[in-house]
Amino acid sequence: EILFKSGGVTLAQTSLNPHEAIEVKELVIQEMLGIKQLSSNMQIVQDAELKSFMQEALTTKQNSLKELHTTLEAQLQSQ
């Protein structure tokens, strides 16, 4: 059963209780929103130092989202 699917990220229902599943979904939505906002704002930023900082933040958010996905996939496969 699919718990959440958006932007190429699909989270399947694991052994999470409903409260945990809601928290995971909110975390994913928050990270994806941050990624979209940073991506959009980087296009209009002219300052190289600020743009570099934003790129680092974007990469960190993307890696965090991938790590969460990998962790949940591993949990699903271990069941």
PDB file of C-alpha atoms in Angstrom:
ATOM      1  CA  GLU A   1       0.000   0.000   0.000  1.00  0.00           C
ATOM      2  CA  ILE A   2       1.321   3.467  -0.929  1.00  0.00           C
ATOM      3  CA  LEU A   3       1.701   5.858   2.002  1.00  0.00           C
ATOM      4  CA  PHE A   4       2.808   8.893   0.016  1.00  0.00           C
ATOM      5  CA  LYS A   5       3.870   9.640  -3.557  1.00  0.00           C
ATOM      6  CA  SER A   6       5.092  12.964  -4.856  1.00  0.00           C
ATOM      7  CA  GLY A   7       7.864  14.283  -7.044  1.00  0.00           C
ATOM      8  CA  GLY A   8       9.366  10.896  -7.781  1.00  0.00           C
ATOM      9  CA  VAL A   9       9.387   9.895  -4.104  1.00  0.00           C
ATOM     10  CA  THR A  10       7.173   6.999  -3.151  1.00  0.00           C
ATOM     11  CA  LEU A  11       6.842   5.811   0.411  1.00  0.00           C
ATOM     12  CA  ALA A  12       5.145   2.506   1.010  1.00  0.00           C
ATOM     13  CA  GLN A  13       3.245   1.730   4.194  1.00  0.00           C
ATOM     14  CA  THR A  14       5.603   0.041   6.632  1.00  0.00           C
ATOM     15  CA  SER A  15       5.089  -1.042  10.198  1.00  0.00           C
ATOM     16  CA  LEU A  16       4.632   2.588  11.194  1.00  0.00           C
ATOM     17  CA  ASN A  17       1.623   3.358  13.312  1.00  0.00           C
ATOM     18  CA  PRO A  18      -0.734   6.030  11.939  1.00  0.00           C
ATOM     19  CA  HIS A  19       0.813   8.809  14.035  1.00  0.00           C
ATOM     20  CA  GLU A  20       4.322   7.969  12.784  1.00  0.00           C
ATOM     21  CA  ALA A  21       3.115   7.728   9.185  1.00  0.00           C
ATOM     22  CA  ILE A  22       1.631  11.231   9.435  1.00  0.00           C
ATOM     23  CA  GLU A  23       4.897  12.589  10.846  1.00  0.00           C
ATOM     24  CA  VAL A  24       6.913  10.977   8.048  1.00  0.00           C
ATOM     25  CA  LYS A  25       4.541  12.374   5.436  1.00  0.00           C
ATOM     26  CA  GLU A  26       4.811  15.861   6.968  1.00  0.00           C
ATOM     27  CA  LEU A  27       8.614  15.599   7.028  1.00  0.00           C
ATOM     28  CA  VAL A  28       8.714  14.593   3.364  1.00  0.00           C
ATOM     29  CA  ILE A  29       6.371  17.421   2.380  1.00  0.00           C
ATOM     30  CA  GLN A  30       8.458  19.925   4.344  1.00  0.00           C
ATOM     31  CA  GLU A  31      11.706  18.765   2.729  1.00  0.00           C
ATOM     32  CA  MET A  32      10.193  18.794  -0.765  1.00  0.00           C
ATOM     33  CA  LEU A  33       8.786  22.281  -0.241  1.00  0.00           C
ATOM     34  CA  GLY A  34      12.200  23.499   0.905  1.00  0.00           C
ATOM     35  CA  ILE A  35      13.820  21.946  -2.168  1.00  0.00           C
ATOM     36  CA  LYS A  36      11.316  23.613  -4.495  1.00  0.00           C
ATOM     37  CA  GLN A  37      11.675  26.999  -2.802  1.00  0.00           C
ATOM     38  CA  LEU A  38      15.469  26.914  -2.879  1.00  0.00           C
ATOM     39  CA  SER A  39      15.481  25.826  -6.516  1.00  0.00           C
ATOM     40  CA  SER A  40      13.123  28.619  -7.512  1.00  0.00           C
ATOM     41  CA  ASN A  41      14.921  31.301  -5.533  1.00  0.00           C
ATOM     42  CA  MET A  42      18.367  30.296  -6.805  1.00  0.00           C
ATOM     43  CA  GLN A  43      17.330  31.331 -10.295  1.00  0.00           C
ATOM     44  CA  ILE A  44      16.916  34.976  -9.237  1.00  0.00           C
ATOM     45  CA  VAL A  45      19.864  35.288  -6.835  1.00  0.00           C
ATOM     46  CA  GLN A  46      22.838  37.180  -8.255  1.00  0.00           C
ATOM     47  CA  ASP A  47      25.239  37.086  -5.290  1.00  0.00           C
ATOM     48  CA  ALA A  48      27.716  34.226  -5.769  1.00  0.00           C
ATOM     49  CA  GLU A  49      28.261  33.641  -2.048  1.00  0.00           C
ATOM     50  CA  LEU A  50      24.541  33.472  -1.331  1.00  0.00           C
ATOM     51  CA  LYS A  51      23.978  31.230  -4.339  1.00  0.00           C
ATOM     52  CA  SER A  52      26.722  28.882  -3.101  1.00  0.00           C
ATOM     53  CA  PHE A  53      25.136  28.743   0.353  1.00  0.00           C
ATOM     54  CA  MET A  54      21.743  28.015  -1.178  1.00  0.00           C
ATOM     55  CA  GLN A  55      23.248  25.253  -3.343  1.00  0.00           C
ATOM     56  CA  GLU A  56      24.747  23.623  -0.248  1.00  0.00           C
ATOM     57  CA  ALA A  57      21.392  23.845   1.548  1.00  0.00           C
ATOM     58  CA  LEU A  58      19.638  22.375  -1.498  1.00  0.00           C
ATOM     59  CA  THR A  59      22.091  19.479  -1.693  1.00  0.00           C
ATOM     60  CA  THR A  60      21.693  18.820   2.032  1.00  0.00           C
ATOM     61  CA  LYS A  61      17.891  18.739   1.743  1.00  0.00           C
ATOM     62  CA  GLN A  62      18.039  16.423  -1.286  1.00  0.00           C
ATOM     63  CA  ASN A  63      20.421  14.060   0.511  1.00  0.00           C
ATOM     64  CA  SER A  64      18.247  14.105   3.622  1.00  0.00           C
ATOM     65  CA  LEU A  65      15.190  13.165   1.582  1.00  0.00           C
ATOM     66  CA  LYS A  66      17.087  10.361  -0.198  1.00  0.00           C
ATOM     67  CA  GLU A  67      18.371   9.066   3.142  1.00  0.00           C
ATOM     68  CA  LEU A  68      14.865   9.005   4.595  1.00  0.00           C
ATOM     69  CA  HIS A  69      13.600   7.148   1.530  1.00  0.00           C
ATOM     70  CA  THR A  70      16.444   4.615   1.738  1.00  0.00           C
ATOM     71  CA  THR A  71      15.825   4.043   5.455  1.00  0.00           C
ATOM     72  CA  LEU A  72      12.118   3.449   4.952  1.00  0.00           C
ATOM     73  CA  GLU A  73      12.762   1.143   1.969  1.00  0.00           C
ATOM     74  CA  ALA A  74      15.207  -0.882   4.077  1.00  0.00           C
ATOM     75  CA  GLN A  75      12.649  -1.161   6.839  1.00  0.00           C
ATOM     76  CA  LEU A  76      10.019  -2.330   4.367  1.00  0.00           C
ATOM     77  CA  GLN A  77      12.326  -4.982   2.899  1.00  0.00           C
ATOM     78  CA  SER A  78      13.261  -6.319   6.338  1.00  0.00           C
ATOM     79  CA  GLN A  79       9.649  -7.145   7.151  1.00  0.00           C
TER      80      GLN A  79
END
